[in-house]
Coordinates of C-alpha atoms and ligand atoms in Angstrom, one line a residue:
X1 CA 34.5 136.8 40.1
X2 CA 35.1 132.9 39.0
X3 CA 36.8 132.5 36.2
X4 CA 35.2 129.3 35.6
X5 CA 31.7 131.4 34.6
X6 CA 33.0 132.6 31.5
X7 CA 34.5 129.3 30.3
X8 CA 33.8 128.9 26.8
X9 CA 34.3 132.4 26.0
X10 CA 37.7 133.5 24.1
X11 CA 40.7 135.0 26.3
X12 CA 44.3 135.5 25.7
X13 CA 46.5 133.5 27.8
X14 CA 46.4 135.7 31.0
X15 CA 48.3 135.5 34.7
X16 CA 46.8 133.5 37.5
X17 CA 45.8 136.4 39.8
X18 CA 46.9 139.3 37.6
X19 CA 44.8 138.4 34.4
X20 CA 46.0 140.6 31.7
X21 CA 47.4 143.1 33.6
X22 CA 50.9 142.4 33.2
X23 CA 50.7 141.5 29.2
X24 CA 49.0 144.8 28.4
X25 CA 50.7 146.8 26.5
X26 CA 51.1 150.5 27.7
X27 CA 52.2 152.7 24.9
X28 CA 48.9 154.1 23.5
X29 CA 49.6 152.7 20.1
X30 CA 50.5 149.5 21.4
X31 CA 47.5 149.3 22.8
X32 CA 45.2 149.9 20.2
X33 CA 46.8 146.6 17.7
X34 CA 46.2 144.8 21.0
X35 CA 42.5 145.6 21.6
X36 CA 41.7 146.2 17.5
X37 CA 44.0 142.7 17.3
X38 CA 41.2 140.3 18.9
X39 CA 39.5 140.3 15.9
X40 CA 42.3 139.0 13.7
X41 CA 43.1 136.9 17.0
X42 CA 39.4 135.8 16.8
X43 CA 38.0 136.4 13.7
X44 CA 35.1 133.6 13.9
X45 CA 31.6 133.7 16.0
X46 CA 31.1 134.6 18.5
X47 CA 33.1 137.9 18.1
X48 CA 33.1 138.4 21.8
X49 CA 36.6 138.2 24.1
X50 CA 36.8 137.9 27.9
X51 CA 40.0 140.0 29.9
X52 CA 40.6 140.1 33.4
X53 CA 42.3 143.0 34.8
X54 CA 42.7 141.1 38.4
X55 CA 39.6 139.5 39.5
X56 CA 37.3 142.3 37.5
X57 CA 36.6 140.5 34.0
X58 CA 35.3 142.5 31.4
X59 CA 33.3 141.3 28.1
X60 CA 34.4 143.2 25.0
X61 CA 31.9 142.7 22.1
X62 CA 32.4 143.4 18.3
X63 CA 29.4 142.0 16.6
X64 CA 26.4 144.1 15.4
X65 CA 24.0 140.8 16.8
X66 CA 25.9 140.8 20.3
X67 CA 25.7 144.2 20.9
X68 CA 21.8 144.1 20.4
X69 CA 21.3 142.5 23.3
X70 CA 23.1 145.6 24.9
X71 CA 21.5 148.1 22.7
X72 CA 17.6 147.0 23.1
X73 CA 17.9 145.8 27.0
X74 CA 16.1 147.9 29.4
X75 CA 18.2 146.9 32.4
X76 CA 21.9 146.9 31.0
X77 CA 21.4 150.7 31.2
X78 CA 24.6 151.6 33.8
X79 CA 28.3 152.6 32.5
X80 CA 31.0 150.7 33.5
X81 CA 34.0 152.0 36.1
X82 CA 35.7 153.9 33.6
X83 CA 33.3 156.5 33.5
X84 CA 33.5 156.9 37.7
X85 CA 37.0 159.2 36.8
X86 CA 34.8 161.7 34.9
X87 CA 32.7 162.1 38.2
X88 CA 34.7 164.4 39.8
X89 CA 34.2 166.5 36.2
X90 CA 30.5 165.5 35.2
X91 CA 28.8 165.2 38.2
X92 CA 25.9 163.1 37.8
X93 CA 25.2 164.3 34.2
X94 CA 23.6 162.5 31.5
X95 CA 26.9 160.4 30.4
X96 CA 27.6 159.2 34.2
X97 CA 24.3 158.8 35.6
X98 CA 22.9 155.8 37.1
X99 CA 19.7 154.7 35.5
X100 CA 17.0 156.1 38.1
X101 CA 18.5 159.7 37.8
X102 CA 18.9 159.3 33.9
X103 CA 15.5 158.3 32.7
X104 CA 14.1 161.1 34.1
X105 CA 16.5 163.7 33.0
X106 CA 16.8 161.8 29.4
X107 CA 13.3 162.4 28.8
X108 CA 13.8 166.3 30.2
X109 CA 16.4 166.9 27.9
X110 CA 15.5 165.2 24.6
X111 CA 13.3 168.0 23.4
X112 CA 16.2 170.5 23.9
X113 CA 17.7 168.5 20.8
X114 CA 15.1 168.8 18.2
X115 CA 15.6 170.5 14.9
X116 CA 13.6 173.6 15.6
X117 CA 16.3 174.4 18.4
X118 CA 19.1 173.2 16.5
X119 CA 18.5 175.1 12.9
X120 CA 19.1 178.2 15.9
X121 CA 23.0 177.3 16.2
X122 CA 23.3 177.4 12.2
X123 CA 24.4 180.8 12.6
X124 CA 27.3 179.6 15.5
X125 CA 28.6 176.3 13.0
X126 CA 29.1 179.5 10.1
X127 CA 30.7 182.2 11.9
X128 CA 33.1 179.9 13.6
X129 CA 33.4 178.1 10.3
X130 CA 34.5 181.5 8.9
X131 CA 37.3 182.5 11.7
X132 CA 38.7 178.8 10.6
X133 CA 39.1 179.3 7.2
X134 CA 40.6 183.4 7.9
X135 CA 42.7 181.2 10.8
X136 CA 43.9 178.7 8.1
X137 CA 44.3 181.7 5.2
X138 CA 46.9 183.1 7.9
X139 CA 48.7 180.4 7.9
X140 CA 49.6 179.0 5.1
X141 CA 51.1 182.6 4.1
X142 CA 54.2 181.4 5.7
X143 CA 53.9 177.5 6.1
X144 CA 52.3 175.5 3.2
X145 CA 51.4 172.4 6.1
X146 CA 48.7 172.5 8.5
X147 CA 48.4 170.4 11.6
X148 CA 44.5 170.8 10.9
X149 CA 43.5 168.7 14.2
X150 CA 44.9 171.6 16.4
X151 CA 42.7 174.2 14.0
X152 CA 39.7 172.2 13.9
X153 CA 39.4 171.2 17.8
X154 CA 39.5 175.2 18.8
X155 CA 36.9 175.9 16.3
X156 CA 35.1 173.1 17.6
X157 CA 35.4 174.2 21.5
X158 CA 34.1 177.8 20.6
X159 CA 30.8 175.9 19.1
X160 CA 30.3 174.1 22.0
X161 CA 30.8 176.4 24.4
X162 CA 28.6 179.3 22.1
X163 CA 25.8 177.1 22.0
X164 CA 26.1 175.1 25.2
X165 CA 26.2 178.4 27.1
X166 CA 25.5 181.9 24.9
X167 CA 29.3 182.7 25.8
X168 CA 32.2 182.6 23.4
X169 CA 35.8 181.8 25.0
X170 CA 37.2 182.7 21.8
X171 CA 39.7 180.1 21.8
X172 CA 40.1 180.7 17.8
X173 CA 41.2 184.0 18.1
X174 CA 43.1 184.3 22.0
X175 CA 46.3 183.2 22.4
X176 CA 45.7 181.4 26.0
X177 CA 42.8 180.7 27.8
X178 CA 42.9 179.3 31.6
X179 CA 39.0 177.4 30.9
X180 CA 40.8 176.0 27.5
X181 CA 43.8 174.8 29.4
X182 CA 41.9 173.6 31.9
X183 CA 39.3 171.1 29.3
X184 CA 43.0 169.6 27.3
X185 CA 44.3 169.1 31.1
X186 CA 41.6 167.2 32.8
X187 CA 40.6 165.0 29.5
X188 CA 44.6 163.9 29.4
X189 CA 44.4 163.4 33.2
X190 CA 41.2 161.4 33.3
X191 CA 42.7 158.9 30.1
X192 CA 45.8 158.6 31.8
X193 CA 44.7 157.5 34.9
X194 CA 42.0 154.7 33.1
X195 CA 45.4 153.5 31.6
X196 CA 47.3 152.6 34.8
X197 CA 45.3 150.3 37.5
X198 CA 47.3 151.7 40.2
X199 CA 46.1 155.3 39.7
X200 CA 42.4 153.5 40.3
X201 CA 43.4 153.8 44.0
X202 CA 42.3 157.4 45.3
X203 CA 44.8 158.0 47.8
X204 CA 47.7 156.8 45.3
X205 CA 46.1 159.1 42.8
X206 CA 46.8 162.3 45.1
X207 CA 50.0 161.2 46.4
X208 CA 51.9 160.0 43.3
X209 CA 49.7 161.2 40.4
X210 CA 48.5 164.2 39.0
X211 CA 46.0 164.6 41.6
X212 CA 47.2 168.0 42.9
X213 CA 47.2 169.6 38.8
X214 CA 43.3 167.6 38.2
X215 CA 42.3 169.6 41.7
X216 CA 43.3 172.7 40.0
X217 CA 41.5 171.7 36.7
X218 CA 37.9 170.6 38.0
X219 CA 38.3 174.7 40.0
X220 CA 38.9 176.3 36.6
X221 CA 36.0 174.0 34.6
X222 CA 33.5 174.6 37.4
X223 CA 34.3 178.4 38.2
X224 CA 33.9 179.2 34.7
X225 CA 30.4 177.5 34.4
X226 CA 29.0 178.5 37.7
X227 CA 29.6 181.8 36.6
X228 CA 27.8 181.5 32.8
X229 CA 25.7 180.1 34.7
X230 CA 24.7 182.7 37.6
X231 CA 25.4 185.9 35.2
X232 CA 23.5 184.2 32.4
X233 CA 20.3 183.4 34.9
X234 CA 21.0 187.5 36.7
X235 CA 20.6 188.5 33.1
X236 CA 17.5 186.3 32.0
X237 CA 15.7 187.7 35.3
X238 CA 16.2 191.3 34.7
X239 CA 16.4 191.7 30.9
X240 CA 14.3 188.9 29.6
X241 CA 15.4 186.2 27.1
X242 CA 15.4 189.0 24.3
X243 CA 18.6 190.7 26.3
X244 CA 20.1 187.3 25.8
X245 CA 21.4 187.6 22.4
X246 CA 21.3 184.2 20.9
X247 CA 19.7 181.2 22.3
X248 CA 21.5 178.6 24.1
X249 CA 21.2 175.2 25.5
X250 CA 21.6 176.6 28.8
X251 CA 18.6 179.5 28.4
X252 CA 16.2 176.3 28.0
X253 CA 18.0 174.7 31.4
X254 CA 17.1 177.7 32.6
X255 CA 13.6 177.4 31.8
X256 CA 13.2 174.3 33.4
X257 CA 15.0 175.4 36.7
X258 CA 11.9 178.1 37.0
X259 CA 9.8 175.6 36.2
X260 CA 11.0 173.7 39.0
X261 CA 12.5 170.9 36.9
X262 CA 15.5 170.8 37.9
X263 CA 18.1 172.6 40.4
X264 CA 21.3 174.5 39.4
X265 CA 23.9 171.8 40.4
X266 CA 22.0 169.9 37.7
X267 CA 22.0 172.6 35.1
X268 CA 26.2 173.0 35.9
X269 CA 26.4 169.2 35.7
X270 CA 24.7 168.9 32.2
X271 CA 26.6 172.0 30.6
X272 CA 29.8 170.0 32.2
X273 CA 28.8 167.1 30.4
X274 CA 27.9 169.3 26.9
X275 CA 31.3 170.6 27.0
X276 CA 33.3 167.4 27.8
X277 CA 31.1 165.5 25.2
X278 CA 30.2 167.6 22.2
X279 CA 33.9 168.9 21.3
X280 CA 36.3 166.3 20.9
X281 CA 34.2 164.3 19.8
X282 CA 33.3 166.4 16.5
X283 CA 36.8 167.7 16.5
X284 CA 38.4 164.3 15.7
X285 CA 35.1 163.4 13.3
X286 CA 36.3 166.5 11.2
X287 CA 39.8 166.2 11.5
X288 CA 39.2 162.7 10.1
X289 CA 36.8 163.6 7.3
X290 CA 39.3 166.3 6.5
X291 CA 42.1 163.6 6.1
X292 CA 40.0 161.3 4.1
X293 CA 39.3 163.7 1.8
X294 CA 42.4 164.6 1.5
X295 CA 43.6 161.3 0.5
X296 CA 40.8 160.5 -1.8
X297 CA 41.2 163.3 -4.8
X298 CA 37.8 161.7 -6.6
X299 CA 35.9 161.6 -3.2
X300 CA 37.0 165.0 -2.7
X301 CA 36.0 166.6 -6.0
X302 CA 32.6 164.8 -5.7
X303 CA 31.8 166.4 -2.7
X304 CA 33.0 169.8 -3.7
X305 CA 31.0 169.5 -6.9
X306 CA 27.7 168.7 -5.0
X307 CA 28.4 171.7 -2.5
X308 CA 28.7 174.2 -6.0
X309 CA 25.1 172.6 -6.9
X310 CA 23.7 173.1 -3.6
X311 CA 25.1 176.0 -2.2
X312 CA 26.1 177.9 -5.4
X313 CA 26.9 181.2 -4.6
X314 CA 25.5 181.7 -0.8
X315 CA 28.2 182.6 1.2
X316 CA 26.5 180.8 4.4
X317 CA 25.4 176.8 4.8
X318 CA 21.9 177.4 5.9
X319 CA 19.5 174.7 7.7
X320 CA 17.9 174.4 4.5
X321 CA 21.2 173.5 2.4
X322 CA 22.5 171.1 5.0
X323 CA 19.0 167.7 4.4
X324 CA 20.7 168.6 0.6
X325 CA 24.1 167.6 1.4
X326 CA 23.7 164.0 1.0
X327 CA 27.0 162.8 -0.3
X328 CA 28.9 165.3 1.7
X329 CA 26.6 163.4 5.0
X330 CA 27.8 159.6 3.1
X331 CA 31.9 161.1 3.6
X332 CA 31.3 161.5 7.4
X333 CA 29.3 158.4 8.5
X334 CA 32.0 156.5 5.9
X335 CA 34.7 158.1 8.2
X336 CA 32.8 157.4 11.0
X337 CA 32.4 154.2 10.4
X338 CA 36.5 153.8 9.8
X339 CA 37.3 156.2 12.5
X340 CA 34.3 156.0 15.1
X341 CA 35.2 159.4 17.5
X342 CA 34.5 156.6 20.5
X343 CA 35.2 153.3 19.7
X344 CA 34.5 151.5 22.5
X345 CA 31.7 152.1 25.1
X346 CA 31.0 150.7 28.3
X347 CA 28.1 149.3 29.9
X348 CA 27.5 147.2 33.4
X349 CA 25.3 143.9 33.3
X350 CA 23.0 145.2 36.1
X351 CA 21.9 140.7 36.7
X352 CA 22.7 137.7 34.6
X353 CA 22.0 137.7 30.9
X354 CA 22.1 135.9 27.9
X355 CA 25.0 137.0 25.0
X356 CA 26.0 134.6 22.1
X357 CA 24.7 131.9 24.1
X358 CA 26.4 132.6 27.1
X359 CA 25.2 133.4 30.8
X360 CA 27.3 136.8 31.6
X361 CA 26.7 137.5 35.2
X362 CA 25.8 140.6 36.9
X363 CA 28.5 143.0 37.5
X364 CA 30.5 142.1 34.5
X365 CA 31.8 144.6 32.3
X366 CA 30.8 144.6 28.7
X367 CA 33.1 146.8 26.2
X368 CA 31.1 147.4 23.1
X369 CA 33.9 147.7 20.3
X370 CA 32.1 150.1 17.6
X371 CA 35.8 150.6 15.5
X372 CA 35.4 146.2 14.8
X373 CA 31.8 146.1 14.6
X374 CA 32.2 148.9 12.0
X375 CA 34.4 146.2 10.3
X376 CA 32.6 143.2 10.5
X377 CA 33.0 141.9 7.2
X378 CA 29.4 140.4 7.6
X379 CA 27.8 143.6 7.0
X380 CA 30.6 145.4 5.5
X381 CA 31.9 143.6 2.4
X382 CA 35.7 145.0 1.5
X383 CA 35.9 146.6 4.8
X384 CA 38.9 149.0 4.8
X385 CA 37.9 150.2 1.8
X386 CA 36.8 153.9 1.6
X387 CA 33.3 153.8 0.0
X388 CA 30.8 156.8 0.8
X389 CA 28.3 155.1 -1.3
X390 CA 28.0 152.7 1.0
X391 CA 25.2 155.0 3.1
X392 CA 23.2 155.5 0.3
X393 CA 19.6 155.2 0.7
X394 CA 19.5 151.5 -0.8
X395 CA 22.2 150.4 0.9
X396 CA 21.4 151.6 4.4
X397 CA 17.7 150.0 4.3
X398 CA 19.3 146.4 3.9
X399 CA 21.9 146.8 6.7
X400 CA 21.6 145.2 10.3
X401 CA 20.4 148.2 12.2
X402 CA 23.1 147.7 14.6
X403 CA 26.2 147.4 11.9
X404 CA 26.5 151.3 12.4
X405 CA 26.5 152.7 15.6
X406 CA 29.3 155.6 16.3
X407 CA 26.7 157.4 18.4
X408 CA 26.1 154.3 20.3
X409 CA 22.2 152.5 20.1
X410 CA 19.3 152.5 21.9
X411 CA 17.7 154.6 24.9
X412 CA 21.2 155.1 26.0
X413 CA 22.8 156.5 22.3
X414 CA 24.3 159.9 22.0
X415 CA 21.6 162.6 22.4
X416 CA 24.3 165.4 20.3
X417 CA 23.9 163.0 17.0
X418 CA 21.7 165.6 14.7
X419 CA 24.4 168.4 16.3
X420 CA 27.2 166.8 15.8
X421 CA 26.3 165.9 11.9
X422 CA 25.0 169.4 11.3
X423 CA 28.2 170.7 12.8
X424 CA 30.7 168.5 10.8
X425 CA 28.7 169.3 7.9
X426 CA 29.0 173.2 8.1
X427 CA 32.5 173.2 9.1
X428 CA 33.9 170.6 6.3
X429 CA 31.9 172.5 4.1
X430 CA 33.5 175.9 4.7
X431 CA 37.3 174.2 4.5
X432 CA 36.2 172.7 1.3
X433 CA 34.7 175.4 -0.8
X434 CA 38.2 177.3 0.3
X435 CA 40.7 174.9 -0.4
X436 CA 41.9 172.2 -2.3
X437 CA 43.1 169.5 0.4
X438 CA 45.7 167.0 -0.4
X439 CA 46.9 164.6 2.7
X440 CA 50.7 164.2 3.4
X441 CA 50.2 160.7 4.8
X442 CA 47.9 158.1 3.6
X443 CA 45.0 156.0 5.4
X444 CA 47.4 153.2 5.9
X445 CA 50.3 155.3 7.4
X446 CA 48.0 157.1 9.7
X447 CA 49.0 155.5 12.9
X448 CA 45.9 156.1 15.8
X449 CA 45.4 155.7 19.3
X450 CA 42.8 155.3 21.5
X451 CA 42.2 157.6 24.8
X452 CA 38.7 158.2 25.5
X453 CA 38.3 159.6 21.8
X454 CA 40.4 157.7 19.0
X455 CA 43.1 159.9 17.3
X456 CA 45.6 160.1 15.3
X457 CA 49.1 159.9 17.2
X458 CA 51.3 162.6 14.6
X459 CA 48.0 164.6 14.1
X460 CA 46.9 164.5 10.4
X461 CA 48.9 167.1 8.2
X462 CA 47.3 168.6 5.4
X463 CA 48.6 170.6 2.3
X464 CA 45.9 173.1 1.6
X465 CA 45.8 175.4 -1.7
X466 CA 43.5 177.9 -2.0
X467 CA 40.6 177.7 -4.6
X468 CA 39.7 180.5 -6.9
X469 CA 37.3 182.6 -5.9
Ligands
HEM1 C1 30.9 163.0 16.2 C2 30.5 163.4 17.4 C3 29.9 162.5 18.5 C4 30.1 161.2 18.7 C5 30.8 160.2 17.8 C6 29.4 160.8 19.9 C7 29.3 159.6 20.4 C8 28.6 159.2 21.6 C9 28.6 157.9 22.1 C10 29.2 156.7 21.5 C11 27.8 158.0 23.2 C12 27.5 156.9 24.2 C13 28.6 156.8 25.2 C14 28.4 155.7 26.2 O1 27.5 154.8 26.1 O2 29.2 155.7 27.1 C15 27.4 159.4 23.4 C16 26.7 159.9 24.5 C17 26.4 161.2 24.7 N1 26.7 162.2 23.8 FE1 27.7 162.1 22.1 N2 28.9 162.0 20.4 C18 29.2 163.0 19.6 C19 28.8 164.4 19.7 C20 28.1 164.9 20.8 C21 27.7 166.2 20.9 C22 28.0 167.3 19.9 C23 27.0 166.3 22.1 C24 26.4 167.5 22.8 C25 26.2 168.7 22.2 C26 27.0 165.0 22.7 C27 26.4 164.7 23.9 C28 26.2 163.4 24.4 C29 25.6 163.1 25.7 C30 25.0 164.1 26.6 C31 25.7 161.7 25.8 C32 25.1 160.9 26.9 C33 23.7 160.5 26.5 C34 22.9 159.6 27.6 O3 23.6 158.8 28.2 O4 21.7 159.8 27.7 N3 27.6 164.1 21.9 N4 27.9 160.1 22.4

């Protein structure tokens, strides 16, 4: 594309042919300042930065009024390239679909999300809460410091895959699982190869990279699921949903395949998608929450204190306890907002449109940047400051709507929102009530990278100390 169509726009000094290509930096952390540096590099309106990687430019955005124009457009509704390495994964599930075959199953799908299905997985978020906190009583018998990441993103994959499918792969509790190998192998895969430009290249990608090891990955991950799938739809036809056990997201994909709805390749690609999206994602959002409050005593007493009110004795978080929880819900938007689980999206300008006063043409690239926008000091006066108080009632009603958007905006936003906060909610809660947390690193010393998810490169290392009984 002409460089000469986004003149105007603020860029880096970049190469001739090679645009930014050769000045990126490739260490994960040195990537991050770079990306999360444009907005010291470019503090001032209009918050918006072009790069070329070769002749493919791509738009990144980091204000809240830019990324409207993204949020509320009807046509901007395609990913960008980045998202064609998942296909292999996803299929054509809801996060890679083109727009004709999302609408469709978007408007399918969004009942399966309500709260009258959700307040059914209450029961999943406790029990698996409570095999974390026997996990974490076993260890710190013999080692004081927890890597709580590691804890917290097995607890998470058993929630996901209990309520995506009805089947537990206990990775809590086994030692080694092939399907659990197989999820950590294909999500490093996939961010590796978005890193290097050469991988991009198919051929290259089998012959030099880790083609051979991501062909035995996308087996495992679709074995597995074919079967949940087939033994779970054997079992619906000759037992009936009650010889199901507990419900699942899959029993009501089920429902619409007899319904003639939809086809199994499309219930394996959307349980595909359900597993790739909904576990790191709310593993990192806890781990952070679990760090923050570790590092904040006060925050951390606060939020203990209003779980004793709530919750009092009950040994369970039940549906009921959770619209109580405010400040405990203020801790994890706050971290959210600090430590957005994605922090940048993509999105493909499907014809030429209007941003801060500047034609982008079709094709382009645009990067919305939720980790800056979440700092814009615009909307978010002292913004490296912890405040939780911050999402109180009052204080949300005034903000830009789009100042806040970890779960993205829109038509196009994250359909796992209400899970994912009821799920962070439950399992904080449980490590709370049981420990006293105290963080070994501060905020500040916390160094993060951004893959697909953003995380924190040493893992966040938590002192815990039992609370009386
Ligand atoms: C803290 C946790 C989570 C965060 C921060 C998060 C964030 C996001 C974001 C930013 C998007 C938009 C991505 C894009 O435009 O490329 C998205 C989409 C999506 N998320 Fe989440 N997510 C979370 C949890 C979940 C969970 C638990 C599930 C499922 C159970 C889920 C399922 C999805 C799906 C299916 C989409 C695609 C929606 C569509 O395009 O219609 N997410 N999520």
């Amino acid at each position: 594309m002409h460089r000469k169509r986004f003149a105007g726009i603020p860029s880096p000094r970049s190469y001739p042919i090679l645009g930014h290509v050769p000045i990126t930096k490739p260490d994960v952390e040195g990537f991050v300042d770079q990306i999360m540096g444009m907005a010291s590099l470019y503090p001032d309106e209009p918050r918006m930065v072009t790069f070329w990687a070769g002749p493919m430019p791509s738009v990144m955005l980091y204000s809240a009024e830019l990324a409207e124009v993204i949020y509320t457009s009807s046509k901007h509704l395609n990913k960008g390239m980045f998202y064609d390495f998942l296909l292999p994964w996803l299929g054509e599930g809801l996060v890679t679909s083109k727009s004709e075959k999302w609408r469709p199953r978007r408007k399918l799908l969004t009942p399966t999300f309500h709260y009258d299905i959700l307040k059914n997985f209450v029961y999943v978020f406790n029990h698996q809460s409570e095999i974390l906190v026997n996990k974490l009583n076993e260890h710190i018998k013999t080692n004081e410091v927890v890597e709580i990441g590691s804890f917290v993103t097995l607890c998470a994959l058993d929630i996901i895959c209990e309520t995506s499918m009805g089947q537990s792969v206990n990775a809590q509790t086994l030692k080694d699982s092939e399907y659990v190998r197989a999820v950590y192998r294909i999500n490093d895969i996939v961010q590796r190869r978005q890193k290097y430009p050469l991988m991009w290249n198919d051929t290259l990608f089998w012959l030099f990279g880790d083609g051979k090891e991501h062909k035995w990955a996308i087996n495992v991950l679709h074995s597995f699921t074919r079967k949940v799938i087939m033994d779970r739809k054997t079992r619906l036809h000759e037992e009936g949903s009650a010889g199901l056990g507990r419900l699942a997201f899959l029993d009501l994909l089920l429902d619409m395949e007899k319904n003639g709805d939809i086809d199994l390749g499309d219930i394996q690609e959307e349980v595909d998608t359900f597993m790739f999206e909904g576990h790191d994602t709310t593993a990192t959002g806890i781990t952070f929450v679990l760090h923050m409050l570790g590092c904040y005593p006060e925050i951390q007493e606060k939020a203990y204190a209003e779980l004793q009110t709530i919750c009092g004795t009950s040994e369970e978080i039940t549906f009921e306890h959770l619209g109580q929880l405010k400040y405990l819900e203020c801790v994890i938007k706050e971290t959210l907002r600090l430590h957005p689980s994605v922090p940048i999206y993509a999105r493909r300008m499907e014809e030429d449109d209007k941003i801060g006063g500047f034609t982008i043409p079709a094709g382009t690239q645009i990067l919305v940047n939720a980790f800056l926008i979440h700092r814009d000091p615009k909307h978010w006066p002292d913004p490296e400051i912890f405040r939780p108080e911050r999402f109180m009632l009052e204080s949300n009603n005034r903000r830009h709507p789009f100042a806040f958007v970890p779960f993205s905006a829109g038509s196009r936003n994250c359909i796992g929102q209400r899970f994912a906060i009821m799920e962070e909610k439950i399992v904080v809660a449980w490590v709370l009530r049981n420990f006293k947390i105290v963080s070994l690193k501060r905020r500040d010393e916390t160094r993060l990278k951004t893959e697909l998810i953003l995380r924190p490169i040493e893992g966040v290392r938590l002192q815990l100390t039992p609370r009386p009984k």
